[in-house]
Tab-separated table of C-alpha atoms in Angstrom:
chain	number	residue	atom	x	y	z
A	28	MET	CA	31.920	34.640	44.578
A	29	GLN	CA	28.914	36.901	45.063
A	30	ASP	CA	27.715	37.057	41.458
A	31	ILE	CA	25.876	33.721	41.647
A	32	LYS	CA	22.362	33.657	40.196
A	33	LYS	CA	22.105	30.127	38.768
A	34	ILE	CA	23.462	26.978	40.432
A	35	ALA	CA	23.529	23.385	39.166
A	36	VAL	CA	24.092	20.500	41.580
A	37	ILE	CA	24.951	17.023	40.274
A	38	MET	CA	23.574	14.483	42.759
A	39	PHE	CA	23.085	11.156	41.008
A	40	GLY	CA	22.543	8.064	43.116
A	41	LEU	CA	20.017	5.892	44.869
A	42	PHE	CA	17.499	6.783	47.566
A	43	GLY	CA	19.980	7.296	50.399
A	44	ASP	CA	22.643	8.842	48.153
A	45	VAL	CA	20.300	11.665	47.189
A	46	LEU	CA	19.098	12.316	50.747
A	47	ILE	CA	22.626	12.478	52.146
A	48	ARG	CA	23.342	15.335	49.711
A	49	THR	CA	20.242	17.416	50.501
A	50	PRO	CA	21.906	19.464	53.284
A	51	ILE	CA	24.100	21.006	50.570
A	52	LEU	CA	20.998	22.229	48.718
A	53	LYS	CA	19.776	23.971	51.850
A	54	ALA	CA	23.214	25.436	52.548
A	55	LEU	CA	23.540	26.783	48.994
A	56	LYS	CA	20.148	28.480	49.275
A	57	GLU	CA	21.231	30.043	52.580
A	58	ILE	CA	24.461	31.318	51.031
A	59	TYR	CA	22.796	32.509	47.809
A	60	PRO	CA	19.119	33.140	48.716
A	61	ASP	CA	18.307	34.732	45.361
A	62	ALA	CA	19.949	32.055	43.238
A	63	LYS	CA	17.964	29.489	41.264
A	64	ILE	CA	19.093	25.942	42.101
A	65	THR	CA	18.751	23.069	39.632
A	66	ALA	CA	19.385	19.505	40.824
A	67	ILE	CA	20.640	16.949	38.284
A	68	VAL	CA	19.379	13.526	39.356
A	69	ASP	CA	18.360	9.990	38.481
A	70	PRO	CA	14.574	9.345	38.311
A	71	VAL	CA	14.414	8.488	42.038
A	72	GLY	CA	15.491	12.050	42.754
A	73	VAL	CA	12.145	13.314	41.495
A	74	TYR	CA	10.275	11.653	44.371
A	75	LEU	CA	12.808	12.908	46.886
A	76	LEU	CA	13.121	16.499	45.671
A	77	GLU	CA	9.820	17.420	44.025
A	78	ASP	CA	8.542	19.152	47.194
A	79	ASN	CA	11.943	20.457	48.312
A	80	VAL	CA	11.728	24.236	48.779
A	81	TYR	CA	15.464	24.613	48.129
A	82	VAL	CA	15.205	23.204	44.601
A	83	ASP	CA	13.815	25.342	41.792
A	84	ASP	CA	14.203	22.897	38.917
A	85	LEU	CA	15.252	19.333	38.082
A	86	ILE	CA	17.206	17.820	35.216
A	87	ILE	CA	16.465	14.092	35.179
A	88	ILE	CA	18.679	11.492	33.529
A	89	ASN	CA	17.625	7.860	33.405
A	90	ARG	CA	20.921	5.973	33.589
A	91	SER	CA	19.331	2.527	34.149
A	92	ILE	CA	19.223	1.753	30.442
A	93	ASN	CA	21.562	0.222	27.878
A	94	LYS	CA	24.936	1.879	27.311
A	95	LEU	CA	24.088	3.566	24.021
A	96	GLN	CA	20.841	5.084	25.310
A	97	LYS	CA	22.596	6.121	28.506
A	98	LYS	CA	25.314	7.957	26.557
A	99	ILE	CA	22.692	9.726	24.453
A	100	LYS	CA	20.762	10.807	27.570
A	101	GLU	CA	23.949	12.057	29.217
A	102	MET	CA	24.923	14.041	26.119
A	103	GLN	CA	21.458	15.590	25.939
A	104	ALA	CA	21.682	16.538	29.609
A	105	THR	CA	25.149	18.023	29.091
A	106	PHE	CA	23.843	20.220	26.268
A	107	GLU	CA	20.923	21.286	28.486
A	108	ILE	CA	23.307	22.177	31.320
A	109	ARG	CA	25.481	24.208	28.937
A	110	LYS	CA	22.423	25.902	27.463
A	111	GLN	CA	21.232	27.100	30.881
A	112	GLN	CA	24.503	28.998	31.502
A	113	PHE	CA	24.950	28.285	35.197
A	114	ASP	CA	27.215	30.540	37.240
A	115	LEU	CA	28.194	27.709	39.575
A	116	ILE	CA	28.109	23.931	39.109
A	117	VAL	CA	28.693	21.614	42.082
A	118	ASN	CA	29.584	17.954	41.579
A	119	LEU	CA	28.486	15.857	44.564
A	120	TYR	CA	28.596	12.608	42.593
A	121	ASN	CA	32.145	12.557	41.201
A	122	GLY	CA	31.864	9.301	39.223
A	123	GLY	CA	30.654	8.304	35.770
A	124	SER	CA	30.200	11.081	33.244
A	125	SER	CA	29.649	13.797	35.858
A	126	PRO	CA	33.168	15.327	35.500
A	127	TRP	CA	32.566	15.796	31.770
A	128	MET	CA	29.228	17.462	32.484
A	129	VAL	CA	31.131	19.882	34.693
A	130	LEU	CA	33.854	20.405	32.070
A	131	PHE	CA	31.421	21.223	29.260
A	132	SER	CA	28.948	23.148	31.431
A	133	ASN	CA	30.641	26.457	30.649
A	134	ALA	CA	29.914	27.497	34.246
A	135	LYS	CA	32.123	30.262	35.611
A	136	TYR	CA	32.770	28.354	38.834
A	137	LYS	CA	33.214	24.575	38.927
A	138	LEU	CA	33.171	23.273	42.498
A	139	GLY	CA	34.398	19.807	43.486
A	140	PHE	CA	35.829	17.879	46.433
A	141	CYS	CA	39.561	18.165	47.048
A	142	GLN	CA	40.056	14.500	46.172
A	143	GLN	CA	37.747	14.617	43.166
A	144	LYS	CA	38.595	12.540	40.114
A	145	ARG	CA	39.979	14.619	37.232
A	146	LYS	CA	40.694	17.477	39.603
A	147	TYR	CA	41.992	19.658	36.756
A	148	ILE	CA	38.392	20.199	35.616
A	149	TYR	CA	37.512	22.226	38.723
A	150	ASN	CA	38.562	25.758	39.590
A	151	VAL	CA	37.149	25.717	43.145
A	152	ASN	CA	37.815	23.013	45.764
A	153	ASN	CA	37.502	22.537	49.505
A	154	ASP	CA	40.666	22.135	51.600
A	155	CYS	CA	42.508	19.017	50.501
A	156	LEU	CA	43.638	17.350	53.699
A	157	LYS	CA	45.143	13.870	53.739
A	158	ASP	CA	42.459	11.207	54.203
A	159	ARG	CA	39.750	13.867	54.409
A	160	LEU	CA	36.929	11.322	54.249
A	161	LYS	CA	38.427	9.235	57.072
A	162	ASP	CA	38.950	12.305	59.273
A	163	GLU	CA	35.363	13.514	59.050
A	164	GLN	CA	32.827	12.363	61.648
A	165	SER	CA	30.333	11.127	59.070
A	166	LEU	CA	29.482	11.205	55.387
A	167	TYR	CA	27.241	14.184	56.183
A	168	SER	CA	30.127	16.274	57.486
A	169	TYR	CA	32.258	15.160	54.539
A	170	MET	CA	29.561	16.178	52.049
A	171	ILE	CA	28.955	19.583	53.610
A	172	SER	CA	32.713	20.288	53.532
A	173	ILE	CA	32.435	20.940	49.795
A	174	ILE	CA	30.932	24.379	50.432
A	175	GLU	CA	33.852	25.581	52.583
A	176	PRO	CA	35.135	27.848	49.771
A	177	LEU	CA	31.702	29.521	49.653
A	178	SER	CA	30.955	30.081	53.333
A	179	SER	CA	32.644	29.841	56.736
A	180	LYS	CA	29.276	29.439	58.473
A	181	LYS	CA	28.347	26.100	60.047
A	182	HIS	CA	25.396	24.593	58.195
A	183	SER	CA	22.940	21.926	59.292
A	184	LEU	CA	23.918	18.329	58.491
A	185	ARG	CA	20.376	16.994	58.745
A	186	PRO	CA	18.973	15.618	55.470
A	187	VAL	CA	16.045	17.508	54.012
A	188	PHE	CA	12.729	16.030	52.919
A	189	PHE	CA	9.360	17.768	52.857
A	190	THR	CA	6.023	16.038	53.283
A	191	THR	CA	2.789	17.636	52.134
A	192	LYS	CA	-0.098	18.568	54.429
A	193	VAL	CA	-2.318	16.420	52.225
A	194	ASN	CA	-0.201	13.315	52.849
A	195	ASP	CA	0.181	14.076	56.550
A	196	LEU	CA	-3.595	14.228	56.961
A	197	LYS	CA	-4.118	11.213	54.708
A	198	MET	CA	-1.721	9.060	56.757
A	199	LYS	CA	-3.266	10.224	60.018
A	200	GLU	CA	-6.658	9.021	58.806
A	201	TYR	CA	-5.075	5.852	57.432
A	202	LEU	CA	-3.718	4.875	60.848
A	203	LYS	CA	-7.119	5.461	62.419
A	204	GLU	CA	-8.515	2.669	60.250
A	205	PHE	CA	-6.553	0.153	62.326
A	206	ASN	CA	-8.280	1.201	65.573
A	207	VAL	CA	-5.063	1.571	67.543
A	208	ASP	CA	-3.616	4.276	69.751
A	209	VAL	CA	-1.142	6.065	67.469
A	210	GLU	CA	0.868	7.020	70.547
A	211	ASN	CA	1.731	3.328	70.926
A	212	VAL	CA	2.704	2.601	67.324
A	213	TYR	CA	6.183	2.350	65.835
A	214	LEU	CA	7.355	1.587	62.308
A	215	LEU	CA	9.224	-1.603	61.457
A	216	ASN	CA	11.149	-1.762	58.193
A	217	LEU	CA	12.526	-5.214	57.375
A	218	GLY	CA	14.051	-4.469	53.981
A	219	ALA	CA	17.487	-3.262	52.922
A	220	SER	CA	19.420	-2.766	49.699
A	221	LYS	CA	21.565	-5.881	50.195
A	222	GLU	CA	20.898	-9.316	51.680
A	223	GLU	CA	23.806	-9.055	54.133
A	224	LYS	CA	22.100	-6.043	55.723
A	225	LEU	CA	18.967	-8.028	56.648
A	226	LEU	CA	18.515	-9.093	60.260
A	227	ASP	CA	17.321	-12.632	60.967
A	228	MET	CA	13.537	-12.682	61.398
A	229	ASN	CA	13.806	-14.607	64.653
A	230	LYS	CA	15.667	-11.593	66.048
A	231	TYR	CA	12.920	-9.279	64.818
A	232	LEU	CA	10.360	-11.496	66.537
A	233	GLU	CA	12.308	-11.229	69.791
A	234	LEU	CA	12.367	-7.446	69.401
A	235	VAL	CA	8.651	-7.111	68.645
A	236	LYS	CA	7.718	-9.452	71.492
A	237	TYR	CA	9.957	-7.648	73.984
A	238	ILE	CA	8.669	-4.201	72.981
A	239	TYR	CA	5.032	-5.298	73.189
A	240	LYS	CA	5.310	-7.090	76.532
A	241	THR	CA	7.489	-4.420	78.134
A	242	TYR	CA	6.093	-1.199	76.655
A	243	ASN	CA	2.807	-2.204	74.963
A	244	PHE	CA	3.906	-0.788	71.591
A	245	ILE	CA	2.657	-2.269	68.297
A	246	PRO	CA	4.652	-2.434	65.018
A	247	ALA	CA	3.351	-1.043	61.735
A	248	ILE	CA	5.210	-3.137	59.179
A	249	ILE	CA	6.373	-1.422	55.993
A	250	LEU	CA	5.884	-3.127	52.626
A	251	ASN	CA	9.162	-2.817	50.700
A	252	PRO	CA	9.062	-2.545	46.887
A	253	THR	CA	10.775	-5.627	45.341
A	254	GLN	CA	11.016	-7.170	48.834
A	255	GLU	CA	7.322	-7.665	49.525
A	256	TYR	CA	8.000	-11.239	50.660
A	257	LEU	CA	9.666	-9.927	53.840
A	258	GLN	CA	6.467	-8.414	55.211
A	259	GLU	CA	4.386	-11.447	54.210
A	260	LYS	CA	6.824	-13.976	55.663
A	261	PHE	CA	7.281	-12.122	58.948
A	262	ILE	CA	3.547	-11.785	59.492
A	263	GLU	CA	2.517	-15.272	58.379
A	264	ASP	CA	5.411	-17.305	59.797
A	265	PHE	CA	6.237	-15.334	62.921
A	266	LEU	CA	3.707	-12.778	64.198
A	267	LYS	CA	0.542	-14.792	63.623
A	268	LEU	CA	2.029	-17.897	65.221
A	269	SER	CA	3.085	-15.817	68.230
A	270	LYS	CA	-0.325	-14.099	68.375
A	271	LEU	CA	1.266	-10.664	68.571
A	272	PRO	CA	-0.693	-7.591	67.402
A	273	TYR	CA	0.591	-5.717	64.359
A	274	ILE	CA	-0.385	-3.348	61.557
A	275	LYS	CA	0.156	-4.526	57.993
A	276	LEU	CA	0.856	-1.447	55.877
A	277	ASP	CA	-0.077	-1.227	52.212
A	278	SER	CA	2.312	-0.216	49.443
A	279	LEU	CA	2.987	3.478	50.123
A	280	SER	CA	4.903	6.268	48.407
A	281	ILE	CA	8.108	7.736	49.859
A	282	SER	CA	6.187	10.832	50.921
A	283	GLU	CA	3.506	8.731	52.625
A	284	ILE	CA	6.148	6.722	54.480
A	285	ALA	CA	7.753	9.997	55.589
A	286	SER	CA	4.402	11.212	56.919
A	287	LEU	CA	4.024	7.973	58.901
A	288	ILE	CA	7.527	8.427	60.301
A	289	LYS	CA	6.443	11.845	61.582
A	290	LEU	CA	3.265	10.433	63.129
A	291	THR	CA	4.764	7.445	64.952
A	292	LYS	CA	7.123	7.336	67.931
A	293	PHE	CA	10.153	5.690	66.360
A	294	ILE	CA	11.314	3.422	63.558
A	295	ILE	CA	13.357	0.212	63.500
A	296	THR	CA	15.303	-0.274	60.268
A	297	PRO	CA	18.454	-1.856	58.803
A	298	ASP	CA	18.195	0.248	55.638
A	299	THR	CA	20.394	3.336	55.466
A	300	GLY	CA	18.090	5.088	52.987
A	301	ILE	CA	15.204	4.856	55.458
A	302	MET	CA	17.581	6.040	58.183
A	303	HIS	CA	18.341	9.183	56.154
A	304	LEU	CA	14.623	9.774	55.567
A	305	SER	CA	13.906	9.320	59.280
A	306	MET	CA	16.656	11.806	60.173
A	307	ALA	CA	14.968	14.311	57.892
A	308	MET	CA	11.750	13.767	59.873
A	309	ASN	CA	13.685	14.284	63.131
A	310	THR	CA	12.390	11.073	64.689
A	311	TYR	CA	13.962	8.403	66.889
A	312	ILE	CA	15.779	5.707	64.921
A	313	TYR	CA	16.698	2.221	66.107
A	314	ALA	CA	19.328	1.655	63.426
A	315	ILE	CA	20.432	-1.944	62.892
A	316	PHE	CA	23.879	-2.483	61.348
A	317	THR	CA	24.459	-6.105	60.374
A	318	TYR	CA	27.306	-5.459	57.935
A	319	THR	CA	28.130	-1.778	57.304
A	320	HIS	CA	29.878	0.361	59.923
A	321	PRO	CA	27.566	3.026	61.421
A	322	ILE	CA	30.241	5.698	60.887
A	323	PHE	CA	28.839	6.180	57.369
A	324	VAL	CA	25.425	7.167	58.703
A	325	ASP	CA	25.446	7.922	62.432
A	326	PRO	CA	24.978	11.700	62.877
A	327	ASN	CA	26.022	11.509	66.557
A	328	ASP	CA	22.506	12.598	67.371
A	329	ASP	CA	20.620	11.797	70.567
A	330	LYS	CA	17.759	10.350	68.504
A	331	PHE	CA	19.934	7.875	66.607
A	332	ILE	CA	20.590	4.505	68.288
A	333	SER	CA	23.258	2.460	66.486
A	334	VAL	CA	22.750	-1.282	67.045
A	335	TYR	CA	25.614	-3.651	66.208
A	336	ASP	CA	27.979	-6.156	67.813
A	337	LYS	CA	31.588	-5.207	67.091
A	338	PHE	CA	33.702	-3.917	64.221
A	339	ASN	CA	37.409	-4.726	64.328
A	340	ASP	CA	39.791	-1.775	64.080
A	341	GLY	CA	39.870	-0.397	60.552
A	342	LYS	CA	36.981	-2.587	59.413
A	343	LEU	CA	34.154	-0.709	57.725
A	344	TYR	CA	32.371	-3.833	56.489
A	345	GLN	CA	32.057	-6.845	58.794
A	346	GLN	CA	29.224	-9.318	59.327
A	347	GLN	CA	27.701	-8.775	62.762
A	348	ASN	CA	26.344	-11.289	65.263
A	349	ILE	CA	23.842	-9.138	67.136
A	350	SER	CA	22.701	-10.934	70.281
A	351	SER	CA	19.332	-10.687	72.039
A	352	THR	CA	21.124	-8.922	74.884
A	353	ILE	CA	22.377	-6.190	72.541
A	354	LEU	CA	18.918	-5.784	70.995
A	355	GLU	CA	17.180	-5.446	74.373
A	356	LYS	CA	19.864	-3.172	75.808
A	357	ASN	CA	19.409	-0.706	72.946
A	358	ILE	CA	15.604	-0.871	73.132
A	359	LYS	CA	15.863	0.132	76.794
A	360	LEU	CA	18.148	2.990	75.762
A	361	LEU	CA	15.672	4.074	73.094
A	362	PHE	CA	12.689	4.095	75.451
A	363	SER	CA	14.663	6.009	78.067
A	364	LYS	CA	14.878	8.823	75.515
A	365	LEU	CA	11.252	8.822	74.301
């Protein structure tokens, strides 16, 4: 498969879903350096991939609309994909209408996972082992396995996100406005995609208090879109009453948040999307798992601290009761690595 000049990659999904698939974009560019790569994404993909050097073009489909409009948009996208005459199309999404986009793409090579739905559509697959997803170390290693038919080389599993120099400088100046030593600042993200993934604010207060009194570090608290109340409540009802110092961040773009992640020492977060973004920035992550098993995210990296109580054997989703002892123990572990 050396005659590859144009590649399409279907990677629909939310914030974290897109980031977890970015290592494949990098790997494809390494395998086919002269090929033009087009990513097919939901609107959120624009913000995550617009500065990605491994992506040459985007096809955007807004699927958050009524069924009729969605079908029309998908048909238009399918015609556009067919029109562009890709040599290789890779389906990283699998669900929805993506198999039909592959079928009607007219691409010479149609690459899918071994356990892909409607497998007959694809003419190239990775090795189909029993329980392949369960056997892999993480979703990252499972995702990258799709390119096995293209290359025997080991490729990086780290998600890819590029900040701009403009945003890096802008965020550096932004932090200076708070008159704090940036070396003693960490990011605190309270939000998550689901309520069951949120940690009790009393536990966050314990964490912030312990970190400040033990290490003299101050939290910069992220303002989450659609969950703005979390920042307000934590500051007004917890931090102010405890007279603890903090930085209240404004509403920032994904790229600006990424720049702040690069500038600060570490981040505390229960949100897997922010975890993926932080991995891309190669920073230390205090990753709180209140419901979802860390196996989905944990890259087995020295900079990733998984914080949870206990998951019973075979349980991938289980409500956690994370004690103060567990929180402090993992903070000590984190600071021993900084």
